[in-house]
Coordinates of C-alpha atoms in Angstrom, one line a residue:
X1 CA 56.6 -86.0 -85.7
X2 CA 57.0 -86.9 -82.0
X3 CA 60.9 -86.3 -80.3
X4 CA 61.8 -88.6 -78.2
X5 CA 63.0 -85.7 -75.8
X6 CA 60.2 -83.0 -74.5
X7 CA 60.6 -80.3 -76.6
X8 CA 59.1 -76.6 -76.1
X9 CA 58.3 -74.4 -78.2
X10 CA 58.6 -70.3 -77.3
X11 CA 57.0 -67.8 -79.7
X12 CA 58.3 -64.2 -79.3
X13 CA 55.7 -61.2 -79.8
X14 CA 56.1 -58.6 -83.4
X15 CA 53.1 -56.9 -83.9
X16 CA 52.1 -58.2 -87.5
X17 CA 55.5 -59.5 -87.7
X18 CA 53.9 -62.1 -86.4
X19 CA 52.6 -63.2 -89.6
X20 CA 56.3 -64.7 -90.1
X21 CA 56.0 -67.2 -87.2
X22 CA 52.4 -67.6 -88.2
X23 CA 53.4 -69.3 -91.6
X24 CA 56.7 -70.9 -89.6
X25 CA 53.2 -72.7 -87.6
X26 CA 51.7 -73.9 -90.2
X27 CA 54.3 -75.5 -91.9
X28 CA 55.0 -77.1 -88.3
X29 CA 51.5 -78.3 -88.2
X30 CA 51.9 -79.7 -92.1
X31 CA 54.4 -81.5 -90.7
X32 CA 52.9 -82.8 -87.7
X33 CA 55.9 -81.3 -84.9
X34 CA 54.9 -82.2 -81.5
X35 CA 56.2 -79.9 -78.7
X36 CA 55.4 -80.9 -75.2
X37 CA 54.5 -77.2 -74.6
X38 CA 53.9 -73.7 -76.0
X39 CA 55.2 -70.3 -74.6
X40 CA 54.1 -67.1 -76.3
X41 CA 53.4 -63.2 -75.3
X42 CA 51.9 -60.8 -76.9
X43 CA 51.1 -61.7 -81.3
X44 CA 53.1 -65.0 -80.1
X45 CA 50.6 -66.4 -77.5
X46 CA 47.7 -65.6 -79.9
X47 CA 49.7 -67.5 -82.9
X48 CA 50.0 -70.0 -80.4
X49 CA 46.4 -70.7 -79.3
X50 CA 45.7 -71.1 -83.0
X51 CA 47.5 -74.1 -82.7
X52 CA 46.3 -75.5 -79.0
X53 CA 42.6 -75.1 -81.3
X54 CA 44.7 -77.2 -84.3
X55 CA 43.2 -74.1 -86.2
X56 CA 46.6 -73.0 -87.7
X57 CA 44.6 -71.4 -90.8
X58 CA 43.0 -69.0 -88.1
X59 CA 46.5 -67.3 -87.7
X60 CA 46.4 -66.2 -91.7
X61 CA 43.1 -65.4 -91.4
X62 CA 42.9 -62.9 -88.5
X63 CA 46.5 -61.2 -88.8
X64 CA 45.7 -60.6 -92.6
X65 CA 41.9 -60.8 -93.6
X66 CA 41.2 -57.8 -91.0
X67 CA 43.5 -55.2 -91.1
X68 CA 42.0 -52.6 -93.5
X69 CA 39.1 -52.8 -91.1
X70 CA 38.5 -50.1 -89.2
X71 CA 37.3 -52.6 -86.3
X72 CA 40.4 -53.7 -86.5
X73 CA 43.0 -50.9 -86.5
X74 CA 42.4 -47.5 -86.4
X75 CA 44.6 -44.6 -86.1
X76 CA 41.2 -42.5 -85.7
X77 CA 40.1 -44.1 -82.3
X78 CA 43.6 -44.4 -80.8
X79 CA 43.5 -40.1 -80.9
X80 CA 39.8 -40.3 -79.4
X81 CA 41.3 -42.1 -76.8
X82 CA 40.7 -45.7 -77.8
X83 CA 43.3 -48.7 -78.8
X84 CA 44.7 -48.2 -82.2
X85 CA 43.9 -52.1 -82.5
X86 CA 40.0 -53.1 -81.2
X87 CA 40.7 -54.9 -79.2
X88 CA 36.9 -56.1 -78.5
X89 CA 36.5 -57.3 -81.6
X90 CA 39.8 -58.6 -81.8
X91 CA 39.7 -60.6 -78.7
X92 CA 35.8 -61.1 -78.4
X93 CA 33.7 -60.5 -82.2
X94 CA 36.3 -62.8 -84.0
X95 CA 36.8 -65.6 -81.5
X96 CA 33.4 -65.7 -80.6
X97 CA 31.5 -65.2 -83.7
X98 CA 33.7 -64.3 -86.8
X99 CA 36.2 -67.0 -87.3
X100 CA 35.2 -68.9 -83.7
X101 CA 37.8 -70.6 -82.1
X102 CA 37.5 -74.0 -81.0
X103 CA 37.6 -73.9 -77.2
X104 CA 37.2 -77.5 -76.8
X105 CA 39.9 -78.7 -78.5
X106 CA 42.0 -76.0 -77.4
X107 CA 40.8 -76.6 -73.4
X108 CA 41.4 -80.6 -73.7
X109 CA 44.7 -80.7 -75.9
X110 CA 47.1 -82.2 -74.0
X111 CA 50.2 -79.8 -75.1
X112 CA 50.7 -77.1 -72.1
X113 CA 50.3 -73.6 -73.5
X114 CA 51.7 -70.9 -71.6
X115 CA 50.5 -67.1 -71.7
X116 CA 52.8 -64.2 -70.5
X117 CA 51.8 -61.0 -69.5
X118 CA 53.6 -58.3 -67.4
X119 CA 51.4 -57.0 -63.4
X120 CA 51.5 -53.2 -64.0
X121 CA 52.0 -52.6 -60.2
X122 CA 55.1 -54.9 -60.5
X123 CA 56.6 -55.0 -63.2
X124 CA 57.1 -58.5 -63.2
X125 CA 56.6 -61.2 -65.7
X126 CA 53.7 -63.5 -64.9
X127 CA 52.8 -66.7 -66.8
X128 CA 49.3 -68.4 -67.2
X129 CA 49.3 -72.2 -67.7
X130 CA 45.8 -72.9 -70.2
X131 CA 44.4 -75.3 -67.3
X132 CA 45.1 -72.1 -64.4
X133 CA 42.0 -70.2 -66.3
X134 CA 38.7 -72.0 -65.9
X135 CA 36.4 -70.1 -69.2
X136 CA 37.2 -69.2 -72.2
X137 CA 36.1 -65.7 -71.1
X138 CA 39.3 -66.1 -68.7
X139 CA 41.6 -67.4 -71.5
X140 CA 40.6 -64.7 -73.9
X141 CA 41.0 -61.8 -71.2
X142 CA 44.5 -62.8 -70.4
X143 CA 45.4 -63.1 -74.1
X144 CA 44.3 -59.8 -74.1
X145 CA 46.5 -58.4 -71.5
X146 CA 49.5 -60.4 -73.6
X147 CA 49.1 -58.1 -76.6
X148 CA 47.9 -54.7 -74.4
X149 CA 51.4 -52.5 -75.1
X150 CA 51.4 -49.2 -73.1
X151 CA 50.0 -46.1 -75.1
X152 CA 47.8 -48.0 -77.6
X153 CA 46.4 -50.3 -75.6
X154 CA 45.1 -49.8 -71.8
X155 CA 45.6 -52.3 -69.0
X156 CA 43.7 -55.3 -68.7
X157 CA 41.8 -56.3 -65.1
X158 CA 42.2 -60.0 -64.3
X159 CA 40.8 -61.1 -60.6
X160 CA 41.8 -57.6 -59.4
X161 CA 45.5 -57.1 -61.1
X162 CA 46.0 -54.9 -64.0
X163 CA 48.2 -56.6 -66.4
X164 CA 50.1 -55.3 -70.3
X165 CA 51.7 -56.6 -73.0
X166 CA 53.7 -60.2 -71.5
X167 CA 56.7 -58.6 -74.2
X168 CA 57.6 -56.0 -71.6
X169 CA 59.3 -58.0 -69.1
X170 CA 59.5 -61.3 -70.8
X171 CA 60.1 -60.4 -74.2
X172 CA 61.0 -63.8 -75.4
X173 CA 60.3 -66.8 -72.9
X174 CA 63.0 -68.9 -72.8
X175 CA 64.1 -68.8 -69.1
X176 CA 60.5 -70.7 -68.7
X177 CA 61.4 -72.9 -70.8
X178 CA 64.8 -74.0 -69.8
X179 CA 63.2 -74.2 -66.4
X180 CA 60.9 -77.3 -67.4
X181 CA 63.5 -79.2 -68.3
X182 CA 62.4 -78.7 -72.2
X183 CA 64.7 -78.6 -75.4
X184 CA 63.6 -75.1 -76.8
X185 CA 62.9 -74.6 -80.3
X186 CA 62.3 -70.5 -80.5
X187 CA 60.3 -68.2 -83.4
X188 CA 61.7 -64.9 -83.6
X189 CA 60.6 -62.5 -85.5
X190 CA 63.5 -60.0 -86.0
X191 CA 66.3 -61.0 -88.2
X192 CA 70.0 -62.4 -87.2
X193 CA 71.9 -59.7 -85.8
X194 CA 68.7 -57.3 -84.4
X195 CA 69.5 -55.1 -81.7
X196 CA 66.6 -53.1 -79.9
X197 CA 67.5 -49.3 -79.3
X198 CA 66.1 -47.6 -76.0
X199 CA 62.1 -46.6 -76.6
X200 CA 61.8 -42.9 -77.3
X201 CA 58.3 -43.0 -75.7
X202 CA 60.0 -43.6 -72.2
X203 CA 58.8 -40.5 -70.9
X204 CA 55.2 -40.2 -72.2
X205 CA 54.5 -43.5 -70.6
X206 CA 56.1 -42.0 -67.2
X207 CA 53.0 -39.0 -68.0
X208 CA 50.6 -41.7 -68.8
X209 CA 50.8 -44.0 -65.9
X210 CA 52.5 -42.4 -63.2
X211 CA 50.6 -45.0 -61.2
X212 CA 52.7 -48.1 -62.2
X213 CA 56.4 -46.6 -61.3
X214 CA 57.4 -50.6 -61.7
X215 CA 55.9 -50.9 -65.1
X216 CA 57.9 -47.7 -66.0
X217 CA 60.9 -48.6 -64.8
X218 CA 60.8 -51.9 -66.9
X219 CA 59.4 -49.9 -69.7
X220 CA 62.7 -47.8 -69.6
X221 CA 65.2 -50.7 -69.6
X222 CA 63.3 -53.0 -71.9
X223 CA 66.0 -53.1 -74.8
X224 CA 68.5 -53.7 -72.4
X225 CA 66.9 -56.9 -71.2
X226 CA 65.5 -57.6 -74.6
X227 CA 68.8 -57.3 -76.2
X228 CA 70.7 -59.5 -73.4
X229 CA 68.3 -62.4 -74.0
X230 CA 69.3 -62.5 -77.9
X231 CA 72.8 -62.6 -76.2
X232 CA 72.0 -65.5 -74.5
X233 CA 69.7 -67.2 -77.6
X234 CA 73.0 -66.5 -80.4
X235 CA 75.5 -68.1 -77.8
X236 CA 73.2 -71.3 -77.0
X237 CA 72.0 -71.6 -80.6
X238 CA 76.0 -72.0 -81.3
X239 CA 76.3 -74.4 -78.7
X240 CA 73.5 -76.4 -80.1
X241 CA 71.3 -76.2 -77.5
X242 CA 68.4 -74.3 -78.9
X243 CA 67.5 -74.4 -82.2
X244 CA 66.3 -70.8 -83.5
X245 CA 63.9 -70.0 -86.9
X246 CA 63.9 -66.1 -87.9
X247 CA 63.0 -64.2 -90.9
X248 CA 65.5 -63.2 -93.6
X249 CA 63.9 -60.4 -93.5
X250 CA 60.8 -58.7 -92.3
X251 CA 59.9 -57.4 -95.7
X252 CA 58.6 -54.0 -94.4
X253 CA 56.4 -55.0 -91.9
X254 CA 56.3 -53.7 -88.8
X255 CA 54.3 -54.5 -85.5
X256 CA 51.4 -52.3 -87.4
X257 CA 50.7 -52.8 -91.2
X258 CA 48.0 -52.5 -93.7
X259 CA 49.5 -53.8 -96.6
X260 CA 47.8 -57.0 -97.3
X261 CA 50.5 -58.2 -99.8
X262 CA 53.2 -57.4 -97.6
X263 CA 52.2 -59.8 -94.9
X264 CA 51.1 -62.6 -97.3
X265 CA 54.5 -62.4 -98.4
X266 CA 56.2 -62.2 -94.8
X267 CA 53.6 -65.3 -93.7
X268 CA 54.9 -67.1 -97.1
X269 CA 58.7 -66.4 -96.0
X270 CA 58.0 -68.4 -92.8
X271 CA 56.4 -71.3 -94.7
X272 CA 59.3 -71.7 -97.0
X273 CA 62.3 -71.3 -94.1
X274 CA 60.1 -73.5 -91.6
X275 CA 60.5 -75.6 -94.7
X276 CA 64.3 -75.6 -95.8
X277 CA 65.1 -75.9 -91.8
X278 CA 63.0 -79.1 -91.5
X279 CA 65.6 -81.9 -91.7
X280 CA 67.9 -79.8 -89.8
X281 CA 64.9 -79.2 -86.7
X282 CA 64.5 -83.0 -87.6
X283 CA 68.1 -83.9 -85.9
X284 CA 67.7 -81.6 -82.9
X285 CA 64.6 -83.1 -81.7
X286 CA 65.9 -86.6 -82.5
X287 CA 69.3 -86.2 -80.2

């Protein structure tokens, strides 16, 4: 379905919450929604490139089919020092040669797609358009640094800037949205009424990278600005102008999970609501 008004869509982060806005996706993509462009940080961007590729199956796939695999996520190599996720063979084995994604189509669709990450030395939020990186090499580095979160992930270099999860200090990219002129339709991946409470790891990651004082002082106000852009999202979504799907409920997954059947189900929830709201996302587009 085409809207006669440009509409964007924005994908917020989750871990393997994510799995929720995966199956939101593919119902989207059953249903042939067009959205003049696509924001997403952290799980959200990679859901997204899934669809730039018009490989929606790829986001079932690679946030279920792996996660018992030790390649995948392991507690193990986070204590030797490593990323509890791998995220080589997350970001180079599976798109590469696993379940390959399909850099052509994703490279020549016409729908912008918009990457967020967060500069370390800064603090701030930085967006990459698809057509500002020039390989696939490039894209796949700065999905990367989307989904790098402080502690179990480290920093990711990108022509000389070190850059983290784009969650951090744009947790859900609206703002970016508004800003083109687009009519946002958001995925969230927390349930009506969530509130984020201040991060209890503040002062390990002070320890850890006393070299990014920016990053840190985001790090520490995070919920603050998290929970003042779900403010903003509840007060336009009763105005009418954005038009919101979230889960029910998460169904005890968390950004890290292992439980297969868990995140079939959570991925099935987002079919099924992507599916009840359909007439209703219908209307807003339509207007």
């Amino acid at each position: 379905m085409q809207s006669d008004a440009a509409a964007g869509l924005v994908l917020e982060g989750g871990g393997l919450r994510g799995n929720f806005s995966a199956g939101v996706l593919r119902h989207f993509t059953d249903m042939c929604f067009v959205f003049s462009s696509l924001y997403g940080v952290s799980m959200g961007a990679c859901n997204g490139a899934n669809i730039i590729s018009k490989q929606p199956e790829r986001n079932r796939i690679t946030n279920t089919c792996f996660v018992n695999d030790s390649r995948y996520l392991s507690y193990i190599r986070l204590l030797k020092g490593g990323d509890l996720f791998g995220m080589d063979f997350i970001f180079r084995d599976i798109p590469l040669h696993i379940v390959p994604i399909d850099y052509e189509t994703f490279k020549n669709n016409s729908v912008k797609f918009w990457i967020g990450v967060t500069d370390c030395y800064t603090g701030n939020a930085v967006m990459f358009e698809k057509s500002m990186l020039e390989s696939r090499d490039d894209v796949l580095t700065i999905m990367r640094a989307s989904a790098s979160l402080p502690l179990i992930a480290k920093p990711v270099e990108y022509n000389g800037v070190l850059y983290m999860d784009g969650g951090i200090a744009n947790p859900i990219p609206l703002q970016q949205c508004l800003e083109h002129g687009e009519k946002p339709v958001l995925i969230l991946t927390q349930p009506a009424g969530y509130r984020k409470r201040a991060s209890k790891s503040v002062l390990l990651c002070k320890w850890r990278y006393p070299q990014f004082p920016e990053l840190n002082r985001v790090l520490e106000h995070r919920h603050e600005e998290y929970n003042d852009v779900l403010a903003t999202i509840e007060a336009k979504e009763k105005r009418g102008d954005v038009f919101v799907i979230r889960p029910e409920s998460t169904l005890g997954v968390g950004r890290v999970c292992r439980n297969q059947r868990q995140l079939y189900e959570l991925y099935d929830e987002g079919y099924a609501l992507a599916q009840k709201c359909t007439p209703a996302l219908q209307e807003f587009l339509s207007v």
